[in-house]
């Protein structure tokens, strides 16, 4: 898989006719915003922060390592509406940092700890004990690169997998559950993700599902489509311990199977 060959697909994602921006289907209508203390990122969160809970934090890398924070806005707004803060690499218009790096995910984790601390702009409102790194395509590689950060509770890999198996040590260093969301055999990253899942360290909790729509998933659909629904279930279970969400991911059969997802998992007892 060469990400230069994905450029037409990423441009097509950006060219999808704009829908009326939804605030998500969750209990906390969401929006995007920015922070002067993290100017190269875009922040998705509930428009009104819930007072009865702090928000888990998800550091997100865009497909193509693109520095436009609104590229996955439908998808990320949907997740935020269920009581999460998602910080996407790249400012909304993408002009400040057109190409992103894995270090920008680490910067999000650093910022969240500072912002939720005493005197921070989100003091006491973020659950920095429940943080994840995730991303699509090239952004998924960014997530794998920082998956060994001790502050991370889970790694989400969407339509992605290692390009170079000489870097398999990146997988070997991960010590938290890893979830792969792939687009079936028509997904250019399908063989990479399938191989990574098989090559994860023995005993590591891991989950993998395919939804046969190809590399660009359903991210541009209203509320992120089926990938949005699956991602909400994932983060609710992995970061909030929601047992109803767990039943969608892990079961006999998992609830997501009814929607057409092909789900396998290991070491998830």
PDB file of C-alpha atoms in Angstrom:
ATOM      1  CA  UNK A   1       0.000   0.000   0.000  1.00  0.00           C
ATOM      2  CA  UNK A   2       1.456   3.354  -1.031  1.00  0.00           C
ATOM      3  CA  UNK A   3      -0.315   6.379   0.343  1.00  0.00           C
ATOM      4  CA  UNK A   4       0.524   8.451  -2.728  1.00  0.00           C
ATOM      5  CA  UNK A   5      -1.917   6.239  -4.636  1.00  0.00           C
ATOM      6  CA  UNK A   6      -4.635   7.184  -2.161  1.00  0.00           C
ATOM      7  CA  UNK A   7      -4.566  10.897  -2.950  1.00  0.00           C
ATOM      8  CA  UNK A   8      -7.422  10.721  -5.496  1.00  0.00           C
ATOM      9  CA  UNK A   9      -9.569   8.884  -2.956  1.00  0.00           C
ATOM     10  CA  UNK A  10      -8.825  11.437  -0.243  1.00  0.00           C
ATOM     11  CA  UNK A  11      -9.604  14.300  -2.585  1.00  0.00           C
ATOM     12  CA  UNK A  12     -12.862  12.571  -3.446  1.00  0.00           C
ATOM     13  CA  UNK A  13     -13.710  12.453   0.249  1.00  0.00           C
ATOM     14  CA  UNK A  14     -13.125  16.194   0.511  1.00  0.00           C
ATOM     15  CA  UNK A  15     -15.224  16.773  -2.606  1.00  0.00           C
ATOM     16  CA  UNK A  16     -18.333  15.042  -1.283  1.00  0.00           C
ATOM     17  CA  UNK A  17     -21.177  17.601  -1.407  1.00  0.00           C
ATOM     18  CA  UNK A  18     -21.582  19.226   2.001  1.00  0.00           C
ATOM     19  CA  UNK A  19     -24.498  18.021   4.081  1.00  0.00           C
ATOM     20  CA  UNK A  20     -26.170  20.122   6.701  1.00  0.00           C
ATOM     21  CA  UNK A  21     -23.725  19.648   9.549  1.00  0.00           C
ATOM     22  CA  UNK A  22     -25.189  17.325  12.144  1.00  0.00           C
ATOM     23  CA  UNK A  23     -24.451  17.674  15.837  1.00  0.00           C
ATOM     24  CA  UNK A  24     -24.450  13.877  16.142  1.00  0.00           C
ATOM     25  CA  UNK A  25     -27.023  11.381  17.335  1.00  0.00           C
ATOM     26  CA  UNK A  26     -25.742  11.054  20.903  1.00  0.00           C
ATOM     27  CA  UNK A  27     -27.105  12.640  24.091  1.00  0.00           C
ATOM     28  CA  UNK A  28     -24.666  15.574  23.905  1.00  0.00           C
ATOM     29  CA  UNK A  29     -25.028  17.602  20.673  1.00  0.00           C
ATOM     30  CA  UNK A  30     -21.493  18.266  19.525  1.00  0.00           C
ATOM     31  CA  UNK A  31     -19.462  20.843  17.620  1.00  0.00           C
ATOM     32  CA  UNK A  32     -15.883  21.554  16.642  1.00  0.00           C
ATOM     33  CA  UNK A  33     -13.716  24.303  18.027  1.00  0.00           C
ATOM     34  CA  UNK A  34     -10.057  25.264  18.371  1.00  0.00           C
ATOM     35  CA  UNK A  35      -7.700  26.340  21.123  1.00  0.00           C
ATOM     36  CA  UNK A  36      -4.963  28.945  21.034  1.00  0.00           C
ATOM     37  CA  UNK A  37      -2.909  26.552  23.157  1.00  0.00           C
ATOM     38  CA  UNK A  38      -3.136  23.833  20.462  1.00  0.00           C
ATOM     39  CA  UNK A  39      -3.339  25.806  17.199  1.00  0.00           C
ATOM     40  CA  UNK A  40      -2.474  22.969  14.795  1.00  0.00           C
ATOM     41  CA  UNK A  41      -5.448  20.804  15.806  1.00  0.00           C
ATOM     42  CA  UNK A  42      -9.254  20.739  15.633  1.00  0.00           C
ATOM     43  CA  UNK A  43     -11.264  19.822  18.736  1.00  0.00           C
ATOM     44  CA  UNK A  44     -14.627  18.002  18.663  1.00  0.00           C
ATOM     45  CA  UNK A  45     -16.648  17.947  21.880  1.00  0.00           C
ATOM     46  CA  UNK A  46     -20.176  18.379  23.264  1.00  0.00           C
ATOM     47  CA  UNK A  47     -21.457  21.933  22.767  1.00  0.00           C
ATOM     48  CA  UNK A  48     -22.408  21.959  26.448  1.00  0.00           C
ATOM     49  CA  UNK A  49     -20.048  19.928  28.582  1.00  0.00           C
ATOM     50  CA  UNK A  50     -21.869  17.408  30.768  1.00  0.00           C
ATOM     51  CA  UNK A  51     -21.504  18.135  34.472  1.00  0.00           C
ATOM     52  CA  UNK A  52     -21.940  14.547  35.603  1.00  0.00           C
ATOM     53  CA  UNK A  53     -18.893  13.150  33.789  1.00  0.00           C
ATOM     54  CA  UNK A  54     -15.472  14.018  32.451  1.00  0.00           C
ATOM     55  CA  UNK A  55     -14.688  13.391  28.795  1.00  0.00           C
ATOM     56  CA  UNK A  56     -12.303  10.659  27.630  1.00  0.00           C
ATOM     57  CA  UNK A  57      -9.854  12.008  25.051  1.00  0.00           C
ATOM     58  CA  UNK A  58      -9.163  10.558  21.593  1.00  0.00           C
ATOM     59  CA  UNK A  59      -6.180  11.786  19.567  1.00  0.00           C
ATOM     60  CA  UNK A  60      -7.063  11.338  15.871  1.00  0.00           C
ATOM     61  CA  UNK A  61      -4.878  11.165  12.747  1.00  0.00           C
ATOM     62  CA  UNK A  62      -6.457  11.872   9.356  1.00  0.00           C
ATOM     63  CA  UNK A  63      -6.161   9.753   6.234  1.00  0.00           C
ATOM     64  CA  UNK A  64      -3.241  10.764   4.055  1.00  0.00           C
ATOM     65  CA  UNK A  65      -1.756  12.415   7.163  1.00  0.00           C
ATOM     66  CA  UNK A  66      -3.716  15.416   5.928  1.00  0.00           C
ATOM     67  CA  UNK A  67      -3.543  18.524   8.099  1.00  0.00           C
ATOM     68  CA  UNK A  68      -7.169  19.572   7.619  1.00  0.00           C
ATOM     69  CA  UNK A  69      -8.994  18.933  10.857  1.00  0.00           C
ATOM     70  CA  UNK A  70     -12.462  18.946   9.255  1.00  0.00           C
ATOM     71  CA  UNK A  71     -11.749  16.059   6.860  1.00  0.00           C
ATOM     72  CA  UNK A  72     -13.634  13.559   9.068  1.00  0.00           C
ATOM     73  CA  UNK A  73     -16.063  16.038  10.625  1.00  0.00           C
ATOM     74  CA  UNK A  74     -19.250  13.944  10.238  1.00  0.00           C
ATOM     75  CA  UNK A  75     -17.576  10.924  11.806  1.00  0.00           C
ATOM     76  CA  UNK A  76     -15.792  12.749  14.634  1.00  0.00           C
ATOM     77  CA  UNK A  77     -18.800  14.900  15.556  1.00  0.00           C
ATOM     78  CA  UNK A  78     -20.843  11.725  15.931  1.00  0.00           C
ATOM     79  CA  UNK A  79     -18.333  10.245  18.379  1.00  0.00           C
ATOM     80  CA  UNK A  80     -18.111  13.491  20.352  1.00  0.00           C
ATOM     81  CA  UNK A  81     -21.893  13.555  20.803  1.00  0.00           C
ATOM     82  CA  UNK A  82     -21.592  10.479  23.032  1.00  0.00           C
ATOM     83  CA  UNK A  83     -19.470  12.315  25.574  1.00  0.00           C
ATOM     84  CA  UNK A  84     -15.932  12.318  24.172  1.00  0.00           C
ATOM     85  CA  UNK A  85     -13.357  14.910  23.190  1.00  0.00           C
ATOM     86  CA  UNK A  86     -11.688  14.070  19.887  1.00  0.00           C
ATOM     87  CA  UNK A  87      -8.685  16.137  18.885  1.00  0.00           C
ATOM     88  CA  UNK A  88      -7.909  15.788  15.171  1.00  0.00           C
ATOM     89  CA  UNK A  89      -4.519  16.598  13.727  1.00  0.00           C
ATOM     90  CA  UNK A  90      -4.654  19.790  11.666  1.00  0.00           C
ATOM     91  CA  UNK A  91      -6.371  23.142  11.988  1.00  0.00           C
ATOM     92  CA  UNK A  92      -9.879  23.312  10.491  1.00  0.00           C
ATOM     93  CA  UNK A  93      -8.727  24.884   7.207  1.00  0.00           C
ATOM     94  CA  UNK A  94      -5.496  22.916   7.054  1.00  0.00           C
ATOM     95  CA  UNK A  95      -3.306  25.908   6.313  1.00  0.00           C
ATOM     96  CA  UNK A  96      -1.168  25.912   9.440  1.00  0.00           C
ATOM     97  CA  UNK A  97       0.165  22.371   9.062  1.00  0.00           C
ATOM     98  CA  UNK A  98      -0.720  20.755   5.710  1.00  0.00           C
ATOM     99  CA  UNK A  99       1.040  17.462   6.541  1.00  0.00           C
ATOM    100  CA  UNK A 100       0.779  15.835   9.961  1.00  0.00           C
ATOM    101  CA  UNK A 101       3.064  13.580  11.985  1.00  0.00           C
ATOM    102  CA  UNK A 102       2.713  11.045  14.784  1.00  0.00           C
ATOM    103  CA  UNK A 103       4.247  13.624  17.122  1.00  0.00           C
ATOM    104  CA  UNK A 104       1.038  15.647  16.778  1.00  0.00           C
ATOM    105  CA  UNK A 105      -0.879  12.827  18.473  1.00  0.00           C
ATOM    106  CA  UNK A 106       1.576  12.917  21.347  1.00  0.00           C
ATOM    107  CA  UNK A 107       1.111  16.689  21.477  1.00  0.00           C
ATOM    108  CA  UNK A 108      -2.627  16.099  21.957  1.00  0.00           C
ATOM    109  CA  UNK A 109      -1.998  13.802  24.919  1.00  0.00           C
ATOM    110  CA  UNK A 110       0.366  16.367  26.463  1.00  0.00           C
ATOM    111  CA  UNK A 111      -2.127  19.178  25.882  1.00  0.00           C
ATOM    112  CA  UNK A 112      -5.037  17.244  27.385  1.00  0.00           C
ATOM    113  CA  UNK A 113      -3.130  16.680  30.612  1.00  0.00           C
ATOM    114  CA  UNK A 114      -2.268  20.361  30.858  1.00  0.00           C
ATOM    115  CA  UNK A 115      -5.700  21.618  29.779  1.00  0.00           C
ATOM    116  CA  UNK A 116      -7.481  19.451  32.361  1.00  0.00           C
ATOM    117  CA  UNK A 117      -5.155  20.437  35.187  1.00  0.00           C
ATOM    118  CA  UNK A 118      -5.390  23.307  37.629  1.00  0.00           C
ATOM    119  CA  UNK A 119      -5.911  26.551  35.775  1.00  0.00           C
ATOM    120  CA  UNK A 120      -6.366  24.793  32.418  1.00  0.00           C
ATOM    121  CA  UNK A 121      -9.131  25.721  29.992  1.00  0.00           C
ATOM    122  CA  UNK A 122     -10.837  22.355  30.606  1.00  0.00           C
ATOM    123  CA  UNK A 123      -9.924  22.019  34.270  1.00  0.00           C
ATOM    124  CA  UNK A 124     -11.496  18.901  35.720  1.00  0.00           C
ATOM    125  CA  UNK A 125     -13.535  18.230  32.568  1.00  0.00           C
ATOM    126  CA  UNK A 126     -11.289  15.699  30.811  1.00  0.00           C
ATOM    127  CA  UNK A 127     -10.641  12.089  31.823  1.00  0.00           C
ATOM    128  CA  UNK A 128      -6.940  11.825  31.075  1.00  0.00           C
ATOM    129  CA  UNK A 129      -6.923   8.338  32.576  1.00  0.00           C
ATOM    130  CA  UNK A 130      -9.010   7.266  29.559  1.00  0.00           C
ATOM    131  CA  UNK A 131      -7.177   8.368  26.431  1.00  0.00           C
ATOM    132  CA  UNK A 132      -6.860   6.698  23.030  1.00  0.00           C
ATOM    133  CA  UNK A 133      -4.916   7.189  19.823  1.00  0.00           C
ATOM    134  CA  UNK A 134      -6.635   6.367  16.545  1.00  0.00           C
ATOM    135  CA  UNK A 135      -6.594   7.279  12.891  1.00  0.00           C
ATOM    136  CA  UNK A 136      -7.533   6.354   9.347  1.00  0.00           C
ATOM    137  CA  UNK A 137      -5.091   5.145   6.684  1.00  0.00           C
ATOM    138  CA  UNK A 138      -1.865   7.172   7.149  1.00  0.00           C
ATOM    139  CA  UNK A 139      -3.375   8.462  10.393  1.00  0.00           C
ATOM    140  CA  UNK A 140      -3.694   4.853  11.529  1.00  0.00           C
ATOM    141  CA  UNK A 141       0.062   4.485  11.092  1.00  0.00           C
ATOM    142  CA  UNK A 142       0.507   7.589  13.235  1.00  0.00           C
ATOM    143  CA  UNK A 143      -1.587   5.908  15.931  1.00  0.00           C
ATOM    144  CA  UNK A 144       0.475   2.714  15.760  1.00  0.00           C
ATOM    145  CA  UNK A 145       3.634   4.791  16.119  1.00  0.00           C
ATOM    146  CA  UNK A 146       2.534   6.182  19.481  1.00  0.00           C
ATOM    147  CA  UNK A 147       0.608   3.111  20.628  1.00  0.00           C
ATOM    148  CA  UNK A 148       3.206   2.383  23.297  1.00  0.00           C
ATOM    149  CA  UNK A 149       2.622   5.694  25.119  1.00  0.00           C
ATOM    150  CA  UNK A 150       1.817   4.681  28.695  1.00  0.00           C
ATOM    151  CA  UNK A 151      -1.060   7.181  28.825  1.00  0.00           C
ATOM    152  CA  UNK A 152      -2.939   5.372  26.048  1.00  0.00           C
ATOM    153  CA  UNK A 153      -5.630   2.816  26.927  1.00  0.00           C
ATOM    154  CA  UNK A 154      -6.387   1.588  23.411  1.00  0.00           C
ATOM    155  CA  UNK A 155      -5.244   1.967  19.799  1.00  0.00           C
ATOM    156  CA  UNK A 156      -7.798   2.305  16.982  1.00  0.00           C
ATOM    157  CA  UNK A 157      -6.576   1.478  13.461  1.00  0.00           C
ATOM    158  CA  UNK A 158      -9.025   2.395  10.691  1.00  0.00           C
ATOM    159  CA  UNK A 159      -8.315   1.186   7.123  1.00  0.00           C
ATOM    160  CA  UNK A 160      -4.631   0.864   7.857  1.00  0.00           C
ATOM    161  CA  UNK A 161      -1.697  -1.391   8.678  1.00  0.00           C
ATOM    162  CA  UNK A 162       2.070  -1.295   8.620  1.00  0.00           C
ATOM    163  CA  UNK A 163       3.643  -0.621   5.239  1.00  0.00           C
ATOM    164  CA  UNK A 164       7.059  -1.949   6.155  1.00  0.00           C
ATOM    165  CA  UNK A 165       7.349  -5.130   8.218  1.00  0.00           C
ATOM    166  CA  UNK A 166      10.848  -4.045   9.210  1.00  0.00           C
ATOM    167  CA  UNK A 167       8.915  -1.779  11.572  1.00  0.00           C
ATOM    168  CA  UNK A 168       7.075  -4.677  13.195  1.00  0.00           C
ATOM    169  CA  UNK A 169       8.649  -3.616  16.495  1.00  0.00           C
ATOM    170  CA  UNK A 170       5.997  -0.880  16.576  1.00  0.00           C
ATOM    171  CA  UNK A 171       3.408  -3.625  17.023  1.00  0.00           C
ATOM    172  CA  UNK A 172       5.557  -5.526  19.490  1.00  0.00           C
ATOM    173  CA  UNK A 173       5.724  -2.492  21.796  1.00  0.00           C
ATOM    174  CA  UNK A 174       1.958  -2.106  22.154  1.00  0.00           C
ATOM    175  CA  UNK A 175       0.572  -3.278  25.504  1.00  0.00           C
ATOM    176  CA  UNK A 176      -3.066  -2.148  25.248  1.00  0.00           C
ATOM    177  CA  UNK A 177      -6.045  -3.492  23.262  1.00  0.00           C
ATOM    178  CA  UNK A 178      -5.878  -2.821  19.517  1.00  0.00           C
ATOM    179  CA  UNK A 179      -8.959  -2.542  17.289  1.00  0.00           C
ATOM    180  CA  UNK A 180      -8.843  -2.748  13.475  1.00  0.00           C
ATOM    181  CA  UNK A 181     -11.687  -1.401  11.315  1.00  0.00           C
ATOM    182  CA  UNK A 182     -11.186  -2.416   7.674  1.00  0.00           C
ATOM    183  CA  UNK A 183     -13.157  -1.976   4.466  1.00  0.00           C
ATOM    184  CA  UNK A 184     -13.077  -5.531   3.177  1.00  0.00           C
ATOM    185  CA  UNK A 185     -10.984  -6.983   0.367  1.00  0.00           C
ATOM    186  CA  UNK A 186     -11.534  -3.862  -1.729  1.00  0.00           C
ATOM    187  CA  UNK A 187      -9.739  -1.760   0.879  1.00  0.00           C
ATOM    188  CA  UNK A 188      -6.184  -1.025  -0.263  1.00  0.00           C
ATOM    189  CA  UNK A 189      -5.091  -1.408   3.374  1.00  0.00           C
ATOM    190  CA  UNK A 190      -6.909  -4.740   3.819  1.00  0.00           C
ATOM    191  CA  UNK A 191      -3.843  -7.023   3.503  1.00  0.00           C
ATOM    192  CA  UNK A 192      -1.807  -4.756   5.784  1.00  0.00           C
ATOM    193  CA  UNK A 193      -4.436  -4.692   8.516  1.00  0.00           C
ATOM    194  CA  UNK A 194      -5.074  -8.431   8.262  1.00  0.00           C
ATOM    195  CA  UNK A 195      -1.345  -9.151   8.545  1.00  0.00           C
ATOM    196  CA  UNK A 196      -0.922  -6.773  11.484  1.00  0.00           C
ATOM    197  CA  UNK A 197      -3.769  -8.420  13.377  1.00  0.00           C
ATOM    198  CA  UNK A 198      -2.118 -11.815  12.924  1.00  0.00           C
ATOM    199  CA  UNK A 199       1.296 -10.448  13.941  1.00  0.00           C
ATOM    200  CA  UNK A 200       0.289  -8.691  17.167  1.00  0.00           C
ATOM    201  CA  UNK A 201       2.085  -9.863  20.329  1.00  0.00           C
ATOM    202  CA  UNK A 202       0.813 -13.152  21.736  1.00  0.00           C
ATOM    203  CA  UNK A 203      -1.816 -12.595  24.396  1.00  0.00           C
ATOM    204  CA  UNK A 204      -2.540  -8.984  23.426  1.00  0.00           C
ATOM    205  CA  UNK A 205      -6.285  -8.226  23.371  1.00  0.00           C
ATOM    206  CA  UNK A 206      -7.206  -7.489  19.758  1.00  0.00           C
ATOM    207  CA  UNK A 207     -10.346  -7.043  17.671  1.00  0.00           C
ATOM    208  CA  UNK A 208     -10.844  -6.784  13.918  1.00  0.00           C
ATOM    209  CA  UNK A 209     -13.872  -6.137  11.765  1.00  0.00           C
ATOM    210  CA  UNK A 210     -14.465  -5.695   8.047  1.00  0.00           C
ATOM    211  CA  UNK A 211     -17.320  -3.793   6.445  1.00  0.00           C
ATOM    212  CA  UNK A 212     -17.198  -4.292   2.694  1.00  0.00           C
ATOM    213  CA  UNK A 213     -17.155  -0.692   1.444  1.00  0.00           C
ATOM    214  CA  UNK A 214     -13.515  -0.130   0.505  1.00  0.00           C
ATOM    215  CA  UNK A 215     -10.798   2.143   1.813  1.00  0.00           C
ATOM    216  CA  UNK A 216     -12.799   5.327   2.361  1.00  0.00           C
ATOM    217  CA  UNK A 217     -15.381   3.603   4.552  1.00  0.00           C
ATOM    218  CA  UNK A 218     -18.535   5.571   5.293  1.00  0.00           C
ATOM    219  CA  UNK A 219     -16.888   8.532   7.033  1.00  0.00           C
ATOM    220  CA  UNK A 220     -18.419  11.169   4.755  1.00  0.00           C
ATOM    221  CA  UNK A 221     -21.964   9.877   5.254  1.00  0.00           C
ATOM    222  CA  UNK A 222     -24.321  11.492   7.745  1.00  0.00           C
ATOM    223  CA  UNK A 223     -22.946  10.866  11.235  1.00  0.00           C
ATOM    224  CA  UNK A 224     -20.170   8.743   9.752  1.00  0.00           C
ATOM    225  CA  UNK A 225     -22.518   5.971   8.574  1.00  0.00           C
ATOM    226  CA  UNK A 226     -21.764   2.422   9.712  1.00  0.00           C
ATOM    227  CA  UNK A 227     -18.171   3.294  10.591  1.00  0.00           C
ATOM    228  CA  UNK A 228     -19.519   6.008  12.891  1.00  0.00           C
ATOM    229  CA  UNK A 229     -21.819   3.538  14.658  1.00  0.00           C
ATOM    230  CA  UNK A 230     -19.032   1.001  15.080  1.00  0.00           C
ATOM    231  CA  UNK A 231     -16.550   3.591  16.328  1.00  0.00           C
ATOM    232  CA  UNK A 232     -19.021   4.911  18.916  1.00  0.00           C
ATOM    233  CA  UNK A 233     -19.486   1.379  20.245  1.00  0.00           C
ATOM    234  CA  UNK A 234     -15.716   0.870  20.329  1.00  0.00           C
ATOM    235  CA  UNK A 235     -14.897   4.005  22.262  1.00  0.00           C
ATOM    236  CA  UNK A 236     -17.852   3.607  24.639  1.00  0.00           C
ATOM    237  CA  UNK A 237     -16.628   0.121  25.550  1.00  0.00           C
ATOM    238  CA  UNK A 238     -12.859   0.746  25.514  1.00  0.00           C
ATOM    239  CA  UNK A 239     -12.867   4.101  27.321  1.00  0.00           C
ATOM    240  CA  UNK A 240     -16.117   4.066  29.330  1.00  0.00           C
ATOM    241  CA  UNK A 241     -16.682   0.375  30.003  1.00  0.00           C
ATOM    242  CA  UNK A 242     -20.204   0.482  28.531  1.00  0.00           C
ATOM    243  CA  UNK A 243     -21.492  -3.103  28.593  1.00  0.00           C
ATOM    244  CA  UNK A 244     -24.234  -2.474  26.003  1.00  0.00           C
ATOM    245  CA  UNK A 245     -21.534  -1.268  23.610  1.00  0.00           C
ATOM    246  CA  UNK A 246     -19.463  -4.345  24.428  1.00  0.00           C
ATOM    247  CA  UNK A 247     -22.319  -6.567  23.205  1.00  0.00           C
ATOM    248  CA  UNK A 248     -22.107  -4.877  19.802  1.00  0.00           C
ATOM    249  CA  UNK A 249     -18.398  -5.690  19.565  1.00  0.00           C
ATOM    250  CA  UNK A 250     -18.026  -8.995  21.353  1.00  0.00           C
ATOM    251  CA  UNK A 251     -20.728 -11.647  21.477  1.00  0.00           C
ATOM    252  CA  UNK A 252     -22.102 -14.729  19.830  1.00  0.00           C
ATOM    253  CA  UNK A 253     -22.637 -13.171  17.405  1.00  0.00           C
ATOM    254  CA  UNK A 254     -21.525  -9.556  18.029  1.00  0.00           C
ATOM    255  CA  UNK A 255     -24.320  -7.048  17.499  1.00  0.00           C
ATOM    256  CA  UNK A 256     -22.417  -5.374  14.659  1.00  0.00           C
ATOM    257  CA  UNK A 257     -22.701  -8.563  12.603  1.00  0.00           C
ATOM    258  CA  UNK A 258     -26.374  -7.798  11.982  1.00  0.00           C
ATOM    259  CA  UNK A 259     -25.328  -4.662  10.085  1.00  0.00           C
ATOM    260  CA  UNK A 260     -22.911  -6.610   7.877  1.00  0.00           C
ATOM    261  CA  UNK A 261     -19.650  -6.384   9.827  1.00  0.00           C
ATOM    262  CA  UNK A 262     -17.426  -9.475   9.792  1.00  0.00           C
ATOM    263  CA  UNK A 263     -15.991  -9.529  13.333  1.00  0.00           C
ATOM    264  CA  UNK A 264     -13.208 -11.568  14.920  1.00  0.00           C
ATOM    265  CA  UNK A 265     -11.322 -11.036  18.157  1.00  0.00           C
ATOM    266  CA  UNK A 266      -8.823 -12.695  20.480  1.00  0.00           C
ATOM    267  CA  UNK A 267      -7.710 -12.479  24.110  1.00  0.00           C
ATOM    268  CA  UNK A 268     -10.801 -10.401  24.949  1.00  0.00           C
ATOM    269  CA  UNK A 269     -12.021 -12.507  27.907  1.00  0.00           C
TER     270      UNK A 269
END
